[in-house]
Coordinates of C-alpha atoms and ligand atoms in Angstrom, one line a residue:
X1 CA -14.1 5.3 13.9
X2 CA -13.4 4.4 10.0
X3 CA -10.2 5.3 7.6
X4 CA -11.1 6.6 4.4
X5 CA -8.7 7.1 1.6
X6 CA -8.8 8.8 -1.5
X7 CA -6.5 7.9 -4.1
X8 CA -5.5 10.1 -7.1
X9 CA -8.0 10.0 -9.7
X10 CA -10.2 11.0 -7.2
X11 CA -9.2 14.3 -6.5
X12 CA -7.8 14.3 -9.4
X13 CA -10.4 17.0 -10.6
X14 CA -11.9 20.2 -8.9
X15 CA -15.6 17.9 -8.9
X16 CA -13.9 15.2 -7.5
X17 CA -13.0 16.7 -5.1
X18 CA -16.2 18.2 -3.9
X19 CA -17.8 14.3 -4.8
X20 CA -15.4 13.6 -2.4
X21 CA -16.5 16.6 0.2
X22 CA -19.6 14.6 0.1
X23 CA -18.8 11.0 0.6
X24 CA -16.7 12.5 4.4
X25 CA -20.0 14.3 5.2
X26 CA -22.8 11.0 4.7
X27 CA -22.6 10.4 7.9
X28 CA -21.6 11.5 11.5
X29 CA -18.5 8.2 11.9
X30 CA -15.7 9.7 13.2
X31 CA -13.0 9.2 10.6
X32 CA -9.3 9.7 9.1
X33 CA -9.2 10.8 5.6
X34 CA -6.2 10.2 3.9
X35 CA -5.3 11.3 0.8
X36 CA -2.6 11.2 -2.6
X37 CA -2.0 14.1 -4.6
X38 CA -3.7 14.8 -7.5
X39 CA -3.6 12.5 -10.3
X40 CA -0.3 12.8 -12.5
X41 CA 1.9 14.9 -9.8
X42 CA 3.6 11.8 -8.3
X43 CA 5.2 11.3 -11.8
X44 CA 6.0 15.2 -12.6
X45 CA 8.0 15.3 -9.1
X46 CA 9.4 12.1 -10.2
X47 CA 10.2 13.4 -13.2
X48 CA 11.7 17.1 -11.8
X49 CA 13.8 15.0 -9.7
X50 CA 15.6 12.8 -12.5
X51 CA 15.9 15.7 -14.3
X52 CA 17.9 17.1 -11.3
X53 CA 19.8 13.7 -10.9
X54 CA 20.6 14.4 -14.8
X55 CA 21.4 18.2 -13.5
X56 CA 19.4 19.4 -16.3
X57 CA 18.2 22.1 -14.4
X58 CA 16.6 23.7 -17.7
X59 CA 14.7 20.8 -17.7
X60 CA 13.0 20.4 -14.2
X61 CA 12.5 23.9 -13.5
X62 CA 10.3 23.7 -16.9
X63 CA 8.6 20.7 -15.1
X64 CA 7.8 23.0 -12.4
X65 CA 6.2 25.8 -13.7
X66 CA 4.0 23.6 -16.2
X67 CA 3.3 21.9 -12.1
X68 CA 2.7 25.0 -10.7
X69 CA 0.2 25.9 -14.0
X70 CA -1.5 22.8 -12.8
X71 CA -2.1 23.9 -9.8
X72 CA -3.4 27.7 -10.5
X73 CA -5.9 26.4 -13.1
X74 CA -7.2 24.0 -10.7
X75 CA -7.3 25.8 -7.2
X76 CA -9.4 28.6 -9.2
X77 CA -12.5 26.0 -10.4
X78 CA -12.1 24.4 -6.8
X79 CA -12.9 27.6 -4.5
X80 CA -15.2 30.8 -5.2
X81 CA -14.3 32.9 -2.2
X82 CA -11.1 35.8 -2.2
X83 CA -10.8 34.8 1.4
X84 CA -10.3 30.8 -0.3
X85 CA -8.9 31.8 -2.5
X86 CA -5.9 33.6 -1.0
X87 CA -5.6 31.0 0.8
X88 CA -4.8 28.4 -2.6
X89 CA -2.4 31.0 -3.2
X90 CA -0.2 30.9 -0.6
X91 CA -0.3 27.8 -0.2
X92 CA 1.0 26.9 -3.6
X93 CA 3.4 29.6 -3.5
X94 CA 5.1 27.6 -0.5
X95 CA 5.0 25.4 -2.5
X96 CA 6.4 25.8 -5.6
X97 CA 8.7 28.5 -3.9
X98 CA 10.2 25.0 -2.3
X99 CA 10.8 23.3 -5.8
X100 CA 12.2 26.1 -6.7
X101 CA 15.3 26.7 -3.9
X102 CA 16.1 23.1 -4.8
X103 CA 16.7 23.9 -8.3
X104 CA 19.7 26.1 -6.5
X105 CA 21.2 23.9 -4.4
X106 CA 22.7 20.3 -5.3
X107 CA 20.6 17.0 -5.3
X108 CA 20.4 14.6 -2.7
X109 CA 18.2 11.3 -2.5
X110 CA 17.2 13.2 0.8
X111 CA 16.2 16.0 -0.6
X112 CA 14.5 13.4 -4.2
X113 CA 11.6 12.5 -1.2
X114 CA 10.9 15.9 0.0
X115 CA 10.4 16.7 -3.9
X116 CA 7.9 13.6 -4.0
X117 CA 6.1 15.0 -1.0
X118 CA 4.8 17.8 -2.2
X119 CA 1.6 16.0 -4.4
X120 CA -0.1 14.8 -0.5
X121 CA 1.6 18.2 0.8
X122 CA -0.7 19.9 -1.9
X123 CA -3.5 18.1 -2.0
X124 CA -4.2 18.2 1.4
X125 CA -4.3 21.3 1.7
X126 CA -6.5 22.6 -0.6
X127 CA -8.9 20.3 0.6
X128 CA -9.5 21.6 4.0
X129 CA -9.0 24.8 2.3
X130 CA -12.7 23.8 0.9
X131 CA -13.6 22.6 3.6
X132 CA -13.1 25.6 5.6
X133 CA -14.2 27.8 3.1
X134 CA -17.6 25.5 2.8
X135 CA -17.6 25.3 6.8
X136 CA -17.1 21.8 7.4
X137 CA -15.6 21.6 10.4
X138 CA -12.5 19.6 10.2
X139 CA -8.4 19.5 11.9
X140 CA -5.7 19.4 10.0
X141 CA -3.4 16.4 10.6
X142 CA 0.2 16.3 9.7
X143 CA 1.6 12.8 8.7
X144 CA 4.3 13.9 9.2
X145 CA 3.7 14.0 13.0
X146 CA 3.0 10.6 13.3
X147 CA 3.8 8.3 10.7
X148 CA 7.7 6.5 10.8
X149 CA 9.9 4.1 9.5
X150 CA 12.9 2.1 10.9
X151 CA 15.9 1.5 9.9
X152 CA 15.5 -1.0 7.7
X153 CA 12.2 0.9 5.5
X154 CA 9.6 -0.6 8.3
X155 CA 6.9 1.2 9.7
X156 CA 6.9 1.1 12.7
X157 CA 3.2 0.8 13.8
X158 CA 3.3 0.7 17.8
X159 CA 5.2 4.1 17.7
X160 CA 2.1 5.4 15.1
X161 CA -0.7 4.6 17.2
X162 CA 1.2 6.1 20.7
X163 CA 1.6 9.5 18.7
X164 CA -1.8 9.0 16.8
X165 CA -3.8 8.3 20.3
X166 CA -2.0 11.8 22.0
X167 CA -2.9 13.3 19.1
X168 CA -6.4 12.6 18.6
X169 CA -7.0 13.1 22.5
X170 CA -6.8 17.3 21.9
X171 CA -9.4 17.1 19.5
X172 CA -12.6 14.6 21.4
X173 CA -14.8 16.4 19.9
X174 CA -14.3 16.8 16.2
X175 CA -15.5 13.4 13.2
X176 CA -13.7 14.8 10.7
X177 CA -9.5 14.4 10.6
X178 CA -7.6 15.5 6.7
X179 CA -4.2 14.0 6.6
X180 CA -1.3 12.5 4.0
X181 CA -1.1 9.4 2.6
X182 CA 2.2 7.7 1.4
X183 CA 4.6 10.4 3.2
X184 CA 6.4 9.5 6.0
X185 CA 9.7 10.5 8.7
X186 CA 12.9 7.9 8.3
X187 CA 15.1 6.8 11.3
X188 CA 17.1 10.4 10.7
X189 CA 13.7 12.4 11.1
X190 CA 14.4 13.1 6.9
X191 CA 10.8 13.0 4.9
X192 CA 10.7 9.8 3.2
X193 CA 7.7 7.7 2.0
X194 CA 5.8 4.0 1.9
X195 CA 6.6 4.5 -1.9
X196 CA 5.2 4.7 -5.1
X197 CA 0.7 4.0 -4.6
X198 CA 1.4 3.8 -0.6
X199 CA -1.4 5.9 0.6
X200 CA -2.9 2.5 0.4
X201 CA -0.9 1.2 3.0
X202 CA -0.6 4.6 5.0
X203 CA -4.7 4.0 5.5
X204 CA -4.0 0.6 6.1
X205 CA -1.8 1.3 8.6
X206 CA -3.6 4.0 10.3
X207 CA -6.3 1.9 10.1
X208 CA -4.6 -0.4 12.4
X209 CA -3.1 1.9 14.5
X210 CA -6.3 3.0 15.9
X211 CA -8.8 0.2 15.2
X212 CA -10.6 1.3 13.1
X213 CA -14.0 -0.6 12.5
X214 CA -13.5 -0.5 8.5
X215 CA -10.4 1.2 6.4
X216 CA -12.5 2.5 2.8
X217 CA -10.4 2.7 -0.4
X218 CA -11.9 4.9 -3.1
X219 CA -10.2 4.7 -6.1
X220 CA -11.6 4.5 -9.6
X221 CA -12.6 1.6 -9.8
X222 CA -15.5 -0.8 -9.0
X223 CA -13.9 -2.9 -6.7
X224 CA -11.1 -5.5 -7.3
X225 CA -11.7 -7.0 -10.0
X226 CA -11.4 -11.4 -11.2
X227 CA -7.6 -9.8 -13.6
X228 CA -6.4 -6.8 -15.0
X229 CA -9.3 -4.4 -16.0
X230 CA -6.1 -2.5 -17.6
X231 CA -5.1 -5.6 -20.3
X232 CA -7.9 -7.7 -20.5
X233 CA -12.2 -6.5 -21.8
X234 CA -14.1 -8.6 -19.6
X235 CA -13.3 -8.4 -16.0
X236 CA -16.2 -8.1 -12.9
X237 CA -15.8 -7.5 -9.5
X238 CA -15.6 -9.6 -6.0
X239 CA -17.5 -9.6 -3.7
X240 CA -15.6 -10.4 -1.0
X241 CA -12.2 -12.0 -0.5
X242 CA -9.9 -13.2 2.7
X243 CA -6.4 -10.8 3.1
X244 CA -5.2 -14.0 2.8
X245 CA -6.2 -13.9 -0.7
X246 CA -6.3 -9.6 -1.1
X247 CA -3.1 -9.6 0.4
X248 CA -1.5 -11.9 -2.9
X249 CA -3.5 -10.7 -5.4
X250 CA -1.8 -7.1 -4.1
X251 CA 1.8 -8.8 -3.7
X252 CA 1.8 -10.2 -7.2
X253 CA 0.5 -6.8 -9.4
X254 CA -3.0 -6.0 -8.7
X255 CA -2.3 -2.3 -8.7
X256 CA -5.6 -1.1 -6.8
X257 CA -4.1 -1.9 -3.7
X258 CA -0.1 -1.1 -2.5
X259 CA 1.6 -4.9 -2.2
X260 CA 2.2 -4.5 1.7
X261 CA -1.4 -2.9 2.3
X262 CA -3.4 -5.3 3.5
X263 CA -1.1 -6.6 6.8
X264 CA -1.7 -4.4 9.6
X265 CA -5.6 -4.6 8.2
X266 CA -4.8 -7.9 8.9
X267 CA -3.2 -8.4 11.8
X268 CA -5.8 -6.0 13.5
X269 CA -8.8 -7.9 11.9
X270 CA -10.0 -4.1 10.4
X271 CA -12.0 -4.8 6.9
X272 CA -10.6 -3.5 4.1
X273 CA -13.3 -2.2 1.6
X274 CA -12.5 -1.5 -2.2
X275 CA -15.2 1.7 -2.9
X276 CA -15.5 3.6 -6.0
X277 CA -15.5 7.8 -5.8
X278 CA -17.6 8.1 -9.4
X279 CA -19.9 5.2 -8.4
X280 CA -20.4 5.1 -4.8
X281 CA -23.7 2.8 -4.8
X282 CA -21.3 0.2 -6.1
X283 CA -20.8 -2.8 -3.5
X284 CA -17.6 -2.3 -4.5
X285 CA -15.5 -5.4 -3.0
X286 CA -15.1 -6.5 1.0
X287 CA -11.9 -7.6 2.2
X288 CA -12.0 -9.9 6.0
X289 CA -10.5 -12.2 7.9
X290 CA -13.2 -15.1 6.4
X291 CA -12.2 -17.2 3.6
X292 CA -16.2 -16.3 2.2
X293 CA -17.8 -17.4 -1.2
X294 CA -17.7 -20.0 -3.7
X295 CA -14.7 -22.7 -4.1
X296 CA -12.2 -21.9 -6.9
X297 CA -10.0 -19.4 -9.3
X298 CA -11.5 -15.7 -7.6
X299 CA -9.3 -13.8 -9.5
X300 CA -6.1 -13.2 -11.0
X301 CA -3.5 -11.1 -11.5
X302 CA 0.3 -10.5 -13.1
X303 CA 3.6 -8.8 -11.6
X304 CA 6.3 -8.1 -14.2
X305 CA 9.7 -7.7 -13.9
X306 CA 10.5 -10.9 -12.3
X307 CA 14.1 -12.4 -12.5
X308 CA 15.4 -16.4 -12.1
X309 CA 18.4 -18.1 -10.6
X310 CA 18.8 -21.3 -10.8
X311 CA 21.3 -22.8 -8.6
X312 CA 22.3 -26.5 -9.7
X313 CA 24.7 -28.5 -7.5
X314 CA 25.8 -32.3 -7.5
X315 CA 26.4 -31.2 -3.9
X316 CA 22.9 -30.9 -3.3
X317 CA 22.0 -34.8 -3.6
X318 CA 20.9 -36.0 0.0
X319 CA 22.9 -33.0 1.3
X320 CA 20.9 -31.0 4.7
X321 CA 21.7 -27.5 5.3
X322 CA 22.3 -26.5 1.7
X323 CA 19.1 -24.6 1.0
X324 CA 20.0 -23.0 4.6
X325 CA 23.3 -22.2 2.8
X326 CA 21.1 -20.7 0.4
X327 CA 19.0 -18.4 1.9
X328 CA 21.4 -16.7 4.3
X329 CA 22.6 -15.0 1.0
X330 CA 19.0 -13.6 0.4
X331 CA 19.6 -12.7 4.1
X332 CA 22.4 -10.9 3.8
X333 CA 21.4 -8.9 1.4
X334 CA 17.9 -8.2 2.8
X335 CA 16.4 -9.5 -0.5
X336 CA 13.3 -11.3 -0.4
X337 CA 12.2 -14.5 -2.4
X338 CA 9.2 -14.4 -3.9
X339 CA 8.1 -18.3 -5.6
X340 CA 11.1 -21.6 -5.1
X341 CA 10.9 -24.7 -6.6
X342 CA 13.2 -27.8 -6.1
X343 CA 14.4 -31.1 -6.9
X344 CA 17.3 -33.4 -6.2
X345 CA 20.3 -31.4 -7.6
X346 CA 19.1 -27.4 -8.0
X347 CA 16.4 -25.3 -7.2
X348 CA 14.7 -22.0 -8.7
X349 CA 14.0 -19.4 -7.1
X350 CA 12.5 -16.0 -8.3
X351 CA 13.3 -12.4 -7.2
X352 CA 11.4 -8.9 -8.1
X353 CA 14.3 -6.8 -5.8
X354 CA 17.8 -7.1 -8.3
X355 CA 19.8 -4.1 -6.3
X356 CA 22.3 -7.1 -5.1
X357 CA 21.8 -9.2 -7.6
X358 CA 25.6 -9.3 -8.5
X359 CA 26.6 -9.4 -5.0
X360 CA 24.1 -12.3 -4.7
X361 CA 24.7 -14.3 -7.6
X362 CA 29.3 -14.2 -6.7
X363 CA 28.4 -15.7 -3.1
X364 CA 26.0 -17.9 -4.5
X365 CA 28.8 -19.4 -7.6
X366 CA 30.7 -20.5 -4.5
X367 CA 27.3 -23.6 -3.6
X368 CA 26.7 -24.4 -7.6
X369 CA 26.4 -23.3 -11.2
X370 CA 24.0 -19.9 -10.6
X371 CA 21.5 -19.4 -14.0
X372 CA 20.2 -15.2 -14.6
X373 CA 16.8 -15.0 -16.7
X374 CA 15.3 -11.4 -16.8
X375 CA 12.2 -10.1 -18.0
X376 CA 9.8 -12.1 -17.4
X377 CA 6.5 -12.9 -15.4
X378 CA 4.9 -14.1 -12.7
X379 CA 1.0 -14.9 -12.7
X380 CA -1.0 -15.3 -9.6
X381 CA -4.2 -17.2 -9.6
X382 CA -6.6 -17.0 -6.4
X383 CA -8.6 -18.2 -5.0
X384 CA -9.8 -19.9 -1.9
X385 CA -9.8 -23.1 -0.9
X386 CA -8.5 -23.5 -5.0
X387 CA -7.2 -27.1 -4.5
X388 CA -10.9 -28.1 -3.8
X389 CA -12.0 -26.5 -7.3
X390 CA -12.3 -29.9 -9.6
X391 CA -9.8 -29.9 -12.1
X392 CA -8.1 -26.4 -11.5
X393 CA -5.2 -27.5 -12.5
X394 CA -5.9 -29.7 -15.7
X395 CA -8.2 -25.7 -16.8
X396 CA -4.8 -23.6 -15.7
X397 CA -2.6 -25.5 -17.6
X398 CA -4.7 -26.4 -20.6
X399 CA -5.4 -21.6 -21.1
X400 CA -1.9 -21.3 -20.9
X401 CA -1.2 -24.6 -22.9
X402 CA 0.6 -22.8 -26.2
X403 CA 3.6 -20.8 -23.2
X404 CA 6.0 -22.3 -22.0
X405 CA 5.8 -22.0 -18.8
X406 CA 9.4 -21.7 -16.8
X407 CA 8.7 -22.7 -12.0
X408 CA 5.1 -23.1 -11.3
X409 CA 4.3 -22.8 -7.8
X410 CA 0.9 -25.3 -6.3
X411 CA 0.2 -26.3 -2.0
X412 CA 2.2 -23.7 -1.0
X413 CA -1.2 -22.2 0.4
X414 CA -4.7 -23.3 -0.2
X415 CA -5.3 -20.4 -1.7
X416 CA -2.8 -19.8 -5.0
X417 CA -1.2 -21.2 -7.0
X418 CA 1.9 -19.1 -8.9
X419 CA 3.3 -19.7 -12.0
X420 CA 6.0 -18.5 -13.5
X421 CA 6.2 -17.3 -17.8
X422 CA 8.5 -15.2 -19.5
X423 CA 7.1 -11.8 -19.4
X424 CA 6.0 -10.9 -23.3
X425 CA 3.3 -13.6 -22.9
X426 CA 2.0 -11.9 -19.9
X427 CA -0.5 -10.2 -21.1
X428 CA -1.6 -13.4 -23.6
X429 CA -1.6 -15.4 -21.1
X430 CA -4.0 -12.8 -18.1
X431 CA -6.7 -13.2 -21.6
X432 CA -6.2 -17.0 -22.2
X433 CA -6.5 -17.3 -18.5
X434 CA -9.4 -15.5 -18.5
X435 CA -11.2 -17.6 -21.0
X436 CA -10.0 -20.8 -19.5
X437 CA -11.4 -20.3 -15.9
X438 CA -14.6 -17.9 -16.1
X439 CA -17.8 -17.8 -17.2
X440 CA -18.5 -14.2 -19.0
X441 CA -21.5 -14.3 -21.6
Ligands
ADP501 P1 -5.7 5.5 -7.0 O1 -4.5 6.2 -7.6 O2 -7.5 5.3 -6.4 O3 -4.4 4.6 -6.3 P2 -4.7 3.5 -8.5 O4 -4.5 3.8 -10.5 O5 -3.2 2.5 -8.2 O6 -5.7 4.0 -7.7 O7 -5.8 1.5 -9.2 C1 -6.7 1.8 -9.4 C2 -6.2 0.9 -10.1 O8 -5.4 -0.5 -10.4 C3 -7.6 0.8 -11.5 O9 -8.2 2.7 -12.5 C4 -6.9 -0.1 -12.9 O10 -7.0 -0.4 -13.6 C5 -5.9 -1.0 -12.0 N1 -6.2 -2.4 -11.6 C6 -5.5 -3.8 -11.7 N2 -5.5 -4.7 -11.4 C7 -7.1 -4.7 -11.0 C8 -8.1 -5.3 -10.5 N3 -7.7 -6.9 -10.9 N4 -9.2 -4.3 -10.4 C9 -9.4 -3.4 -10.3 N5 -8.3 -2.3 -11.2 C10 -6.9 -3.1 -11.0
LIG502 N1 0.6 10.3 -4.9 C1 2.0 9.0 -4.4 C2 1.4 7.7 -5.9 O1 1.2 8.3 -7.3 C3 1.1 8.0 -3.7 C4 -0.8 7.3 -4.4 O2 -1.1 7.3 -4.7 O3 -1.1 5.8 -3.5 O4 2.6 7.1 -5.9
MG503 MG1 -3.1 3.4 -5.8

């Protein structure tokens, strides 16, 4: 059994949905097909939620109408028979009536999650209708019946596995299963989601749950590139990454993968492939447990919106237990630390989740003097045994010499160097590193 996940652009136009149909019917292997919402839909749904949160019902209504028009044009191009078009009309009616009812009731966070779920529900139902029209046998597998997160918003992998096994056992003869990415149920049994870009995470969780042969992430680019193609002009795809390398890149800003999407596949040793729906023949990127390929730098990613904290304390001098006291505060507020450096009198660390920054700072002040810096970026340089490349640090530092470096983390693992810089220098830093670390003729 394999998993094939298609992102927003891969299903965002009627002709692309037809391409997806070709890709999922190209072989006979049993497969679970995970679909995102059509591109632009989740952003539109976020906009509807924001308008409602601000009490702007007219604005929300207008956005709902615009979106409905988009879907009405979409299905007319997607489907041709009268029977399937009338099914599509019913699907669109059901979901947009739901959104319209929401306009009339008082808005809260649980309702917002329901709004956000509409995109994946619509895309999968329309795609399933296309398969029915083309008489391609397939089973519709509602993600809300098996995908769940616990009270800490962590996926419940063993429960997901149990439920999926039970559902799949009902269809021993079928080979194509269609499900939604992104959406899930939470511990209150409400509709929830795996955060923006979460369909990759769904695919990896499903892959781990069914011990898939491979998780294929089909998107709009031919694999993980050596640098951010939205910022740097000359980039190229990387043939192979280890799970650790891919996880670092995803976590530190490579948008092609959801930040948490590698661990489930890694845990169950399921290879992940990044492939291009628009160029299916391209080799893409294969991610496995093995650290293959050239020694040295493979790729660079940058993550924005980082906050740094520095805690200075003369009491740290020769004191044991100081770091524990600092970490306990972060644990208490369930806030994870990305980078950390220490000296004898100070400790610097970075966060990207600042929900509890005020409380954390207040408690840290009991331990020492605290300085907070906002709008920073982490540049993450990743490669297999990166330290074995001769002169690699010189090249990195040389490429960044025009920028003040706030923190450097080297040696935490064998495949990563992380550097904290001012956010306004991120784009230029990615470009300079591209020139300094890679050969492009
Ligand atoms: P999907 O809708 O299929 O999930 P995403 O937009 O989430 O697609 O991810 C694909 C996009 O990620 C690419 O179009 C590209 O602009 C961006 N991206 C950022 N960094 C990288 C990288 N290092 N390699 C490849 N793509 C990247
Ligand atoms: N539709 C969701 C989003 O846009 C999930 C995804 O595409 O992965 O964030
Ligand atoms: Mg994505």
